Amino acid sequence: MKRFFQHFYVDLFPTGRLFAAMGTAAVLYLLAFFFPAIEVVPSIFFYAVLALFAVDLLILYRTDDGVYAYRQAPERLSNGDDNEIGIYVENRYGFPVGVGIIDEVPEQFQRRDLSFAIRIGVGERKTVTYQLRPVKRGAYAFGILQLYVQSPIGLARRRYRMGKPDTLPVYPSFLPLKKYELMAISHRLGDFGARKIRRIGHSMEFDQIKSYVPGDDYRTLNWKATARQGQLMANAYMDERAQSIYCIIDKSRVMRMPFRGLSLLDYAINASLALARVVMLKEDKAGLITISDKKGAVIPADRKTGQFNRIMEALYKEKTRYLETDMELLYSVIRQSVKQRSLLVFFTNFESASGMRRQLPFLKRMAQFHSLVVVFFENTELTNLIGGPARDVEEIYLHTVAAKFAFEKRQLVRELNLLGIQAILTPPEDLTVNTINKYLEIKARQVMV
């Protein structure tokens, strides 16, 4: 009896059409009280509705596999990106049905309105897609699919519970990697808003003779090959290879600031992953160091198979800490782990000149042994405030203070450059492309070692 109750009653839902029919019957009974001539009409209508309701239940419950559905999801989700999720639905009834779909998405998204309504013909298959944008790394638990099936009669809906709970990990942003690879190969990162790279020179390791194309350095023209082929030919040279590039990520409290849902730490992690991909594509060695008040992950620079996955797994596990970075510890880790001169890309954040100057002695010592690039963030809220109108004295004061802080950050870049330390001041949303652009610029100038 309990099983019968659960099978029929628990999964049975009346529709608005049934309530409308019952309301109409009630109105007819009320009218029959005043007009006895139509007293038989309400009863006929009421029992007709009951008969249709019974037929509706019969055709909905005559089979236990009237519809089939499952969730189509990738093995892992990409942090900060729109990930496409699909729901496949197949109609196995002998008549068209309307299907309401509710997907139980992870609680991290706080979405309770994710539902879809579709109509499916006999034997038809449909896929409904939607997108989710996670903003934190970690495990995301999906629930089951709930389908509410309605026949053409439309007086009742039967609920089907399909699939099973599933947990997907959210990894650092990997979906845009392919476009960054293509842009790095073609040197067209300017399409993403960064400045175009002006190649200063190349190594003298000869690679091949190829047809000249617009944009090639005219100094590489091979006149003998041109005379033989009857068309412009140019020498191609190989870039200097096997440089070591380390991404150093500050995990301290200064990286907890949020921007569009993502923390600065997550922006730095996403940029580090993309940079590691481009570095290995350019046949350099990619490494990783994370630091806060304690030593974090240390992955020596390499370009062997599996190195990129090792970096991704390490970045997946990183979390922000609440204390300041121990710069002396970072310097010690670099001296112990990085034996040859390398390019160090240090992701951190300075909110004031005093904060930068506390770290400056260690940055200078790091720059003595390696080529150092310090990456920190522009406060876009201050930029928006400065660009807005000032309507009263208080807003003029706020604009002045904001302009002072923005100017101070630009001064930090100049001060670091004067000390031989390259610096990038960037909005969080442009961090990845600006960092890759800087690496390609340095590689083009051949100044990493």
PDB file of N, CA and C in Angstrom, residues 239-331:
ATOM      1  N   ASP A 239      63.114  30.419 -32.279  1.00  0.00           N
ATOM      2  CA  ASP A 239      63.231  31.179 -31.042  1.00  0.00           C
ATOM      3  C   ASP A 239      64.146  30.444 -30.069  1.00  0.00           C
ATOM      4  N   GLU A 240      64.811  31.207 -29.244  1.00  0.00           N
ATOM      5  CA  GLU A 240      65.612  30.602 -28.197  1.00  0.00           C
ATOM      6  C   GLU A 240      64.706  29.805 -27.272  1.00  0.00           C
ATOM      7  N   ARG A 241      65.094  28.590 -26.927  1.00  0.00           N
ATOM      8  CA  ARG A 241      64.181  27.688 -26.237  1.00  0.00           C
ATOM      9  C   ARG A 241      64.693  27.307 -24.858  1.00  0.00           C
ATOM     10  N   ALA A 242      63.823  26.538 -24.182  1.00  0.00           N
ATOM     11  CA  ALA A 242      64.169  25.923 -22.901  1.00  0.00           C
ATOM     12  C   ALA A 242      64.484  26.946 -21.811  1.00  0.00           C
ATOM     13  N   GLN A 243      63.882  28.119 -21.881  1.00  0.00           N
ATOM     14  CA  GLN A 243      63.961  29.054 -20.760  1.00  0.00           C
ATOM     15  C   GLN A 243      63.048  28.550 -19.639  1.00  0.00           C
ATOM     16  N   SER A 244      63.360  28.889 -18.419  1.00  0.00           N
ATOM     17  CA  SER A 244      62.526  28.508 -17.264  1.00  0.00           C
ATOM     18  C   SER A 244      61.681  29.693 -16.834  1.00  0.00           C
ATOM     19  N   ILE A 245      60.388  29.484 -16.770  1.00  0.00           N
ATOM     20  CA  ILE A 245      59.456  30.545 -16.372  1.00  0.00           C
ATOM     21  C   ILE A 245      58.664  30.040 -15.172  1.00  0.00           C
ATOM     22  N   TYR A 246      58.722  30.768 -14.085  1.00  0.00           N
ATOM     23  CA  TYR A 246      58.002  30.400 -12.864  1.00  0.00           C
ATOM     24  C   TYR A 246      56.878  31.407 -12.598  1.00  0.00           C
ATOM     25  N   CYS A 247      55.692  30.893 -12.350  1.00  0.00           N
ATOM     26  CA  CYS A 247      54.606  31.725 -11.843  1.00  0.00           C
ATOM     27  C   CYS A 247      54.626  31.633 -10.325  1.00  0.00           C
ATOM     28  N   ILE A 248      54.755  32.770  -9.665  1.00  0.00           N
ATOM     29  CA  ILE A 248      54.767  32.822  -8.191  1.00  0.00           C
ATOM     30  C   ILE A 248      53.481  33.508  -7.751  1.00  0.00           C
ATOM     31  N   ILE A 249      52.678  32.812  -6.966  1.00  0.00           N
ATOM     32  CA  ILE A 249      51.357  33.321  -6.589  1.00  0.00           C
ATOM     33  C   ILE A 249      51.323  33.627  -5.100  1.00  0.00           C
ATOM     34  N   ASP A 250      51.004  34.851  -4.795  1.00  0.00           N
ATOM     35  CA  ASP A 250      50.809  35.302  -3.416  1.00  0.00           C
ATOM     36  C   ASP A 250      49.408  34.858  -2.954  1.00  0.00           C
ATOM     37  N   LYS A 251      49.356  34.069  -1.873  1.00  0.00           N
ATOM     38  CA  LYS A 251      48.067  33.567  -1.369  1.00  0.00           C
ATOM     39  C   LYS A 251      47.611  34.295  -0.108  1.00  0.00           C
ATOM     40  N   SER A 252      48.241  35.407   0.220  1.00  0.00           N
ATOM     41  CA  SER A 252      47.937  36.090   1.471  1.00  0.00           C
ATOM     42  C   SER A 252      46.612  36.848   1.373  1.00  0.00           C
ATOM     43  N   ARG A 253      46.281  37.582   2.418  1.00  0.00           N
ATOM     44  CA  ARG A 253      44.985  38.254   2.515  1.00  0.00           C
ATOM     45  C   ARG A 253      44.800  39.343   1.466  1.00  0.00           C
ATOM     46  N   VAL A 254      45.902  39.874   0.908  1.00  0.00           N
ATOM     47  CA  VAL A 254      45.757  40.929  -0.100  1.00  0.00           C
ATOM     48  C   VAL A 254      45.133  40.390  -1.382  1.00  0.00           C
ATOM     49  N   MET A 255      45.074  39.063  -1.521  1.00  0.00           N
ATOM     50  CA  MET A 255      44.517  38.455  -2.731  1.00  0.00           C
ATOM     51  C   MET A 255      43.081  37.987  -2.533  1.00  0.00           C
ATOM     52  N   ARG A 256      42.464  38.385  -1.444  1.00  0.00           N
ATOM     53  CA  ARG A 256      41.082  37.973  -1.193  1.00  0.00           C
ATOM     54  C   ARG A 256      40.060  38.932  -1.813  1.00  0.00           C
ATOM     55  N   MET A 257      40.489  40.078  -2.250  1.00  0.00           N
ATOM     56  CA  MET A 257      39.560  41.070  -2.787  1.00  0.00           C
ATOM     57  C   MET A 257      38.777  40.479  -3.969  1.00  0.00           C
ATOM     58  N   PRO A 258      37.443  40.634  -3.972  1.00  0.00           N
ATOM     59  CA  PRO A 258      36.648  40.057  -5.072  1.00  0.00           C
ATOM     60  C   PRO A 258      36.468  41.031  -6.223  1.00  0.00           C
ATOM     61  N   PHE A 259      36.291  40.452  -7.409  1.00  0.00           N
ATOM     62  CA  PHE A 259      35.953  41.233  -8.598  1.00  0.00           C
ATOM     63  C   PHE A 259      35.108  40.344  -9.497  1.00  0.00           C
ATOM     64  N   ARG A 260      33.865  40.766  -9.741  1.00  0.00           N
ATOM     65  CA  ARG A 260      32.900  39.977 -10.524  1.00  0.00           C
ATOM     66  C   ARG A 260      32.789  38.544 -10.006  1.00  0.00           C
ATOM     67  N   GLY A 261      32.768  38.416  -8.675  1.00  0.00           N
ATOM     68  CA  GLY A 261      32.574  37.115  -8.061  1.00  0.00           C
ATOM     69  C   GLY A 261      33.841  36.337  -7.812  1.00  0.00           C
ATOM     70  N   LEU A 262      34.894  36.579  -8.578  1.00  0.00           N
ATOM     71  CA  LEU A 262      36.159  35.867  -8.406  1.00  0.00           C
ATOM     72  C   LEU A 262      37.100  36.667  -7.522  1.00  0.00           C
ATOM     73  N   SER A 263      37.852  35.975  -6.692  1.00  0.00           N
ATOM     74  CA  SER A 263      38.871  36.652  -5.899  1.00  0.00           C
ATOM     75  C   SER A 263      40.090  36.933  -6.774  1.00  0.00           C
ATOM     76  N   LEU A 264      40.933  37.859  -6.314  1.00  0.00           N
ATOM     77  CA  LEU A 264      42.166  38.142  -7.047  1.00  0.00           C
ATOM     78  C   LEU A 264      43.044  36.903  -7.131  1.00  0.00           C
ATOM     79  N   LEU A 265      42.987  36.048  -6.103  1.00  0.00           N
ATOM     80  CA  LEU A 265      43.756  34.799  -6.144  1.00  0.00           C
ATOM     81  C   LEU A 265      43.311  33.943  -7.324  1.00  0.00           C
ATOM     82  N   ASP A 266      42.004  33.842  -7.542  1.00  0.00           N
ATOM     83  CA  ASP A 266      41.517  33.025  -8.650  1.00  0.00           C
ATOM     84  C   ASP A 266      41.901  33.628  -9.996  1.00  0.00           C
ATOM     85  N   TYR A 267      41.888  34.958 -10.092  1.00  0.00           N
ATOM     86  CA  TYR A 267      42.365  35.580 -11.327  1.00  0.00           C
ATOM     87  C   TYR A 267      43.836  35.231 -11.562  1.00  0.00           C
ATOM     88  N   ALA A 268      44.641  35.282 -10.503  1.00  0.00           N
ATOM     89  CA  ALA A 268      46.055  34.951 -10.638  1.00  0.00           C
ATOM     90  C   ALA A 268      46.247  33.481 -11.005  1.00  0.00           C
ATOM     91  N   ILE A 269      45.442  32.612 -10.428  1.00  0.00           N
ATOM     92  CA  ILE A 269      45.528  31.180 -10.744  1.00  0.00           C
ATOM     93  C   ILE A 269      45.157  30.934 -12.199  1.00  0.00           C
ATOM     94  N   ASN A 270      44.074  31.562 -12.659  1.00  0.00           N
ATOM     95  CA  ASN A 270      43.662  31.383 -14.056  1.00  0.00           C
ATOM     96  C   ASN A 270      44.735  31.895 -15.019  1.00  0.00           C
ATOM     97  N   ALA A 271      45.320  33.045 -14.688  1.00  0.00           N
ATOM     98  CA  ALA A 271      46.374  33.601 -15.548  1.00  0.00           C
ATOM     99  C   ALA A 271      47.614  32.710 -15.539  1.00  0.00           C
ATOM    100  N   SER A 272      47.950  32.156 -14.385  1.00  0.00           N
ATOM    101  CA  SER A 272      49.124  31.276 -14.293  1.00  0.00           C
ATOM    102  C   SER A 272      48.938  30.023 -15.133  1.00  0.00           C
ATOM    103  N   LEU A 273      47.735  29.471 -15.117  1.00  0.00           N
ATOM    104  CA  LEU A 273      47.475  28.270 -15.910  1.00  0.00           C
ATOM    105  C   LEU A 273      47.594  28.572 -17.403  1.00  0.00           C
ATOM    106  N   ALA A 274      47.007  29.691 -17.822  1.00  0.00           N
ATOM    107  CA  ALA A 274      47.094  30.066 -19.239  1.00  0.00           C
ATOM    108  C   ALA A 274      48.538  30.353 -19.640  1.00  0.00           C
ATOM    109  N   LEU A 275      49.281  31.040 -18.768  1.00  0.00           N
ATOM    110  CA  LEU A 275      50.672  31.341 -19.079  1.00  0.00           C
ATOM    111  C   LEU A 275      51.499  30.066 -19.180  1.00  0.00           C
ATOM    112  N   ALA A 276      51.260  29.119 -18.280  1.00  0.00           N
ATOM    113  CA  ALA A 276      51.997  27.852 -18.334  1.00  0.00           C
ATOM    114  C   ALA A 276      51.742  27.136 -19.654  1.00  0.00           C
ATOM    115  N   ARG A 277      50.507  27.194 -20.127  1.00  0.00           N
ATOM    116  CA  ARG A 277      50.172  26.550 -21.409  1.00  0.00           C
ATOM    117  C   ARG A 277      50.941  27.194 -22.566  1.00  0.00           C
ATOM    118  N   VAL A 278      50.946  28.525 -22.591  1.00  0.00           N
ATOM    119  CA  VAL A 278      51.639  29.234 -23.673  1.00  0.00           C
ATOM    120  C   VAL A 278      53.144  29.017 -23.568  1.00  0.00           C
ATOM    121  N   VAL A 279      53.677  29.030 -22.353  1.00  0.00           N
ATOM    122  CA  VAL A 279      55.118  28.823 -22.146  1.00  0.00           C
ATOM    123  C   VAL A 279      55.546  27.477 -22.718  1.00  0.00           C
ATOM    124  N   MET A 280      54.786  26.434 -22.433  1.00  0.00           N
ATOM    125  CA  MET A 280      55.143  25.102 -22.917  1.00  0.00           C
ATOM    126  C   MET A 280      54.927  25.000 -24.428  1.00  0.00           C
ATOM    127  N   LEU A 281      53.942  25.723 -24.940  1.00  0.00           N
ATOM    128  CA  LEU A 281      53.732  25.763 -26.385  1.00  0.00           C
ATOM    129  C   LEU A 281      54.925  26.407 -27.074  1.00  0.00           C
ATOM    130  N   LYS A 282      55.534  27.398 -26.426  1.00  0.00           N
ATOM    131  CA  LYS A 282      56.711  28.078 -26.962  1.00  0.00           C
ATOM    132  C   LYS A 282      58.002  27.317 -26.653  1.00  0.00           C
ATOM    133  N   GLU A 283      57.854  26.076 -26.152  1.00  0.00           N
ATOM    134  CA  GLU A 283      58.976  25.192 -25.865  1.00  0.00           C
ATOM    135  C   GLU A 283      59.877  25.721 -24.762  1.00  0.00           C
ATOM    136  N   ASP A 284      59.317  26.485 -23.852  1.00  0.00           N
ATOM    137  CA  ASP A 284      60.008  26.859 -22.622  1.00  0.00           C
ATOM    138  C   ASP A 284      59.539  25.951 -21.493  1.00  0.00           C
ATOM    139  N   LYS A 285      60.151  26.097 -20.335  1.00  0.00           N
ATOM    140  CA  LYS A 285      59.809  25.274 -19.172  1.00  0.00           C
ATOM    141  C   LYS A 285      58.924  26.074 -18.223  1.00  0.00           C
ATOM    142  N   ALA A 286      57.852  25.472 -17.766  1.00  0.00           N
ATOM    143  CA  ALA A 286      56.916  26.135 -16.856  1.00  0.00           C
ATOM    144  C   ALA A 286      57.034  25.548 -15.462  1.00  0.00           C
ATOM    145  N   GLY A 287      57.053  26.434 -14.461  1.00  0.00           N
ATOM    146  CA  GLY A 287      57.106  26.004 -13.071  1.00  0.00           C
ATOM    147  C   GLY A 287      56.137  26.824 -12.234  1.00  0.00           C
ATOM    148  N   LEU A 288      55.984  26.446 -10.978  1.00  0.00           N
ATOM    149  CA  LEU A 288      55.005  27.102 -10.096  1.00  0.00           C
ATOM    150  C   LEU A 288      55.524  27.153  -8.674  1.00  0.00           C
ATOM    151  N   ILE A 289      55.300  28.309  -8.026  1.00  0.00           N
ATOM    152  CA  ILE A 289      55.563  28.468  -6.590  1.00  0.00           C
ATOM    153  C   ILE A 289      54.396  29.238  -5.998  1.00  0.00           C
ATOM    154  N   THR A 290      53.824  28.737  -4.902  1.00  0.00           N
ATOM    155  CA  THR A 290      52.790  29.483  -4.184  1.00  0.00           C
ATOM    156  C   THR A 290      53.303  29.769  -2.772  1.00  0.00           C
ATOM    157  N   ILE A 291      52.912  30.922  -2.247  1.00  0.00           N
ATOM    158  CA  ILE A 291      53.492  31.383  -0.982  1.00  0.00           C
ATOM    159  C   ILE A 291      52.479  32.214  -0.214  1.00  0.00           C
ATOM    160  N   SER A 292      52.540  32.142   1.089  1.00  0.00           N
ATOM    161  CA  SER A 292      51.824  33.055   1.988  1.00  0.00           C
ATOM    162  C   SER A 292      52.697  33.192   3.223  1.00  0.00           C
ATOM    163  N   ASP A 293      52.129  32.998   4.391  1.00  0.00           N
ATOM    164  CA  ASP A 293      52.973  32.972   5.580  1.00  0.00           C
ATOM    165  C   ASP A 293      53.699  31.637   5.698  1.00  0.00           C
ATOM    166  N   LYS A 294      53.249  30.660   4.871  1.00  0.00           N
ATOM    167  CA  LYS A 294      53.886  29.351   4.823  1.00  0.00           C
ATOM    168  C   LYS A 294      54.220  29.004   3.375  1.00  0.00           C
ATOM    169  N   LYS A 295      55.142  28.082   3.232  1.00  0.00           N
ATOM    170  CA  LYS A 295      55.518  27.598   1.908  1.00  0.00           C
ATOM    171  C   LYS A 295      54.369  26.781   1.323  1.00  0.00           C
ATOM    172  N   GLY A 296      54.021  27.055   0.058  1.00  0.00           N
ATOM    173  CA  GLY A 296      52.962  26.313  -0.614  1.00  0.00           C
ATOM    174  C   GLY A 296      53.527  25.314  -1.597  1.00  0.00           C
ATOM    175  N   ALA A 297      52.882  25.216  -2.748  1.00  0.00           N
ATOM    176  CA  ALA A 297      53.313  24.274  -3.779  1.00  0.00           C
ATOM    177  C   ALA A 297      54.588  24.771  -4.450  1.00  0.00           C
ATOM    178  N   VAL A 298      55.484  23.854  -4.740  1.00  0.00           N
ATOM    179  CA  VAL A 298      56.705  24.155  -5.493  1.00  0.00           C
ATOM    180  C   VAL A 298      56.837  23.085  -6.573  1.00  0.00           C
ATOM    181  N   ILE A 299      56.687  23.485  -7.824  1.00  0.00           N
ATOM    182  CA  ILE A 299      56.818  22.566  -8.952  1.00  0.00           C
ATOM    183  C   ILE A 299      57.962  23.066  -9.819  1.00  0.00           C
ATOM    184  N   PRO A 300      59.069  22.346  -9.855  1.00  0.00           N
ATOM    185  CA  PRO A 300      60.219  22.803 -10.660  1.00  0.00           C
ATOM    186  C   PRO A 300      59.837  22.962 -12.131  1.00  0.00           C
ATOM    187  N   ALA A 301      60.449  23.939 -12.774  1.00  0.00           N
ATOM    188  CA  ALA A 301      60.147  24.208 -14.183  1.00  0.00           C
ATOM    189  C   ALA A 301      60.547  23.023 -15.049  1.00  0.00           C
ATOM    190  N   ASP A 302      59.635  22.633 -15.931  1.00  0.00           N
ATOM    191  CA  ASP A 302      59.870  21.503 -16.830  1.00  0.00           C
ATOM    192  C   ASP A 302      58.894  21.615 -17.986  1.00  0.00           C
ATOM    193  N   ARG A 303      59.109  20.855 -19.017  1.00  0.00           N
ATOM    194  CA  ARG A 303      58.164  20.803 -20.129  1.00  0.00           C
ATOM    195  C   ARG A 303      57.881  19.363 -20.549  1.00  0.00           C
ATOM    196  N   LYS A 304      58.068  18.429 -19.622  1.00  0.00           N
ATOM    197  CA  LYS A 304      57.786  17.030 -19.890  1.00  0.00           C
ATOM    198  C   LYS A 304      56.282  16.797 -19.958  1.00  0.00           C
ATOM    199  N   THR A 305      55.911  15.668 -20.524  1.00  0.00           N
ATOM    200  CA  THR A 305      54.510  15.274 -20.571  1.00  0.00           C
ATOM    201  C   THR A 305      53.963  15.148 -19.146  1.00  0.00           C
ATOM    202  N   GLY A 306      52.844  15.756 -18.897  1.00  0.00           N
ATOM    203  CA  GLY A 306      52.247  15.702 -17.564  1.00  0.00           C
ATOM    204  C   GLY A 306      52.546  16.908 -16.710  1.00  0.00           C
ATOM    205  N   GLN A 307      53.478  17.770 -17.138  1.00  0.00           N
ATOM    206  CA  GLN A 307      53.817  18.947 -16.336  1.00  0.00           C
ATOM    207  C   GLN A 307      52.626  19.887 -16.207  1.00  0.00           C
ATOM    208  N   PHE A 308      51.903  20.093 -17.311  1.00  0.00           N
ATOM    209  CA  PHE A 308      50.748  20.999 -17.273  1.00  0.00           C
ATOM    210  C   PHE A 308      49.682  20.473 -16.312  1.00  0.00           C
ATOM    211  N   ASN A 309      49.433  19.166 -16.330  1.00  0.00           N
ATOM    212  CA  ASN A 309      48.435  18.582 -15.408  1.00  0.00           C
ATOM    213  C   ASN A 309      48.886  18.696 -13.964  1.00  0.00           C
ATOM    214  N   ARG A 310      50.191  18.570 -13.718  1.00  0.00           N
ATOM    215  CA  ARG A 310      50.689  18.738 -12.349  1.00  0.00           C
ATOM    216  C   ARG A 310      50.443  20.165 -11.861  1.00  0.00           C
ATOM    217  N   ILE A 311      50.674  21.131 -12.740  1.00  0.00           N
ATOM    218  CA  ILE A 311      50.432  22.529 -12.360  1.00  0.00           C
ATOM    219  C   ILE A 311      48.952  22.764 -12.118  1.00  0.00           C
ATOM    220  N   MET A 312      48.095  22.216 -12.981  1.00  0.00           N
ATOM    221  CA  MET A 312      46.655  22.398 -12.822  1.00  0.00           C
ATOM    222  C   MET A 312      46.164  21.789 -11.517  1.00  0.00           C
ATOM    223  N   GLU A 313      46.622  20.587 -11.181  1.00  0.00           N
ATOM    224  CA  GLU A 313      46.190  19.938  -9.943  1.00  0.00           C
ATOM    225  C   GLU A 313      46.644  20.727  -8.717  1.00  0.00           C
ATOM    226  N   ALA A 314      47.861  21.278  -8.780  1.00  0.00           N
ATOM    227  CA  ALA A 314      48.358  22.080  -7.658  1.00  0.00           C
ATOM    228  C   ALA A 314      47.528  23.352  -7.500  1.00  0.00           C
ATOM    229  N   LEU A 315      47.204  24.003  -8.604  1.00  0.00           N
ATOM    230  CA  LEU A 315      46.415  25.238  -8.545  1.00  0.00           C
ATOM    231  C   LEU A 315      44.994  24.965  -8.065  1.00  0.00           C
ATOM    232  N   TYR A 316      44.445  23.814  -8.405  1.00  0.00           N
ATOM    233  CA  TYR A 316      43.092  23.458  -7.994  1.00  0.00           C
ATOM    234  C   TYR A 316      42.953  23.446  -6.466  1.00  0.00           C
ATOM    235  N   LYS A 317      44.021  23.082  -5.776  1.00  0.00           N
ATOM    236  CA  LYS A 317      43.959  22.901  -4.319  1.00  0.00           C
ATOM    237  C   LYS A 317      44.295  24.165  -3.531  1.00  0.00           C
ATOM    238  N   GLU A 318      44.763  25.202  -4.202  1.00  0.00           N
ATOM    239  CA  GLU A 318      45.227  26.377  -3.464  1.00  0.00           C
ATOM    240  C   GLU A 318      44.070  27.189  -2.880  1.00  0.00           C
ATOM    241  N   LYS A 319      44.296  27.725  -1.688  1.00  0.00           N
ATOM    242  CA  LYS A 319      43.304  28.563  -1.009  1.00  0.00           C
ATOM    243  C   LYS A 319      43.988  29.797  -0.428  1.00  0.00           C
ATOM    244  N   THR A 320      43.211  30.863  -0.303  1.00  0.00           N
ATOM    245  CA  THR A 320      43.740  32.091   0.283  1.00  0.00           C
ATOM    246  C   THR A 320      43.939  31.921   1.776  1.00  0.00           C
ATOM    247  N   ARG A 321      45.028  32.477   2.292  1.00  0.00           N
ATOM    248  CA  ARG A 321      45.254  32.506   3.729  1.00  0.00           C
ATOM    249  C   ARG A 321      45.050  33.945   4.230  1.00  0.00           C
ATOM    250  N   TYR A 322      45.021  34.113   5.537  1.00  0.00           N
ATOM    251  CA  TYR A 322      44.605  35.392   6.109  1.00  0.00           C
ATOM    252  C   TYR A 322      45.770  36.224   6.641  1.00  0.00           C
ATOM    253  N   LEU A 323      46.992  35.725   6.524  1.00  0.00           N
ATOM    254  CA  LEU A 323      48.146  36.454   7.041  1.00  0.00           C
ATOM    255  C   LEU A 323      48.945  37.049   5.891  1.00  0.00           C
ATOM    256  N   GLU A 324      49.913  37.879   6.234  1.00  0.00           N
ATOM    257  CA  GLU A 324      50.748  38.502   5.219  1.00  0.00           C
ATOM    258  C   GLU A 324      51.773  37.504   4.682  1.00  0.00           C
ATOM    259  N   THR A 325      52.248  37.789   3.473  1.00  0.00           N
ATOM    260  CA  THR A 325      53.247  36.925   2.849  1.00  0.00           C
ATOM    261  C   THR A 325      54.600  37.087   3.536  1.00  0.00           C
ATOM    262  N   ASP A 326      55.239  35.971   3.781  1.00  0.00           N
ATOM    263  CA  ASP A 326      56.588  35.973   4.336  1.00  0.00           C
ATOM    264  C   ASP A 326      57.564  36.071   3.162  1.00  0.00           C
ATOM    265  N   MET A 327      57.990  37.283   2.840  1.00  0.00           N
ATOM    266  CA  MET A 327      58.845  37.494   1.673  1.00  0.00           C
ATOM    267  C   MET A 327      60.239  36.900   1.878  1.00  0.00           C
ATOM    268  N   GLU A 328      60.693  36.862   3.105  1.00  0.00           N
ATOM    269  CA  GLU A 328      61.996  36.233   3.363  1.00  0.00           C
ATOM    270  C   GLU A 328      61.929  34.738   3.063  1.00  0.00           C
ATOM    271  N   LEU A 329      60.793  34.116   3.430  1.00  0.00           N
ATOM    272  CA  LEU A 329      60.601  32.704   3.119  1.00  0.00           C
ATOM    273  C   LEU A 329      60.543  32.488   1.610  1.00  0.00           C
ATOM    274  N   LEU A 330      59.860  33.390   0.889  1.00  0.00           N
ATOM    275  CA  LEU A 330      59.782  33.267  -0.564  1.00  0.00           C
ATOM    276  C   LEU A 330      61.182  33.351  -1.184  1.00  0.00           C
ATOM    277  N   TYR A 331      61.971  34.307  -0.728  1.00  0.00           N
ATOM    278  CA  TYR A 331      63.324  34.451  -1.261  1.00  0.00           C
ATOM    279  C   TYR A 331      64.142  33.180  -1.002  1.00  0.00           C
TER     280      TYR A 331
END
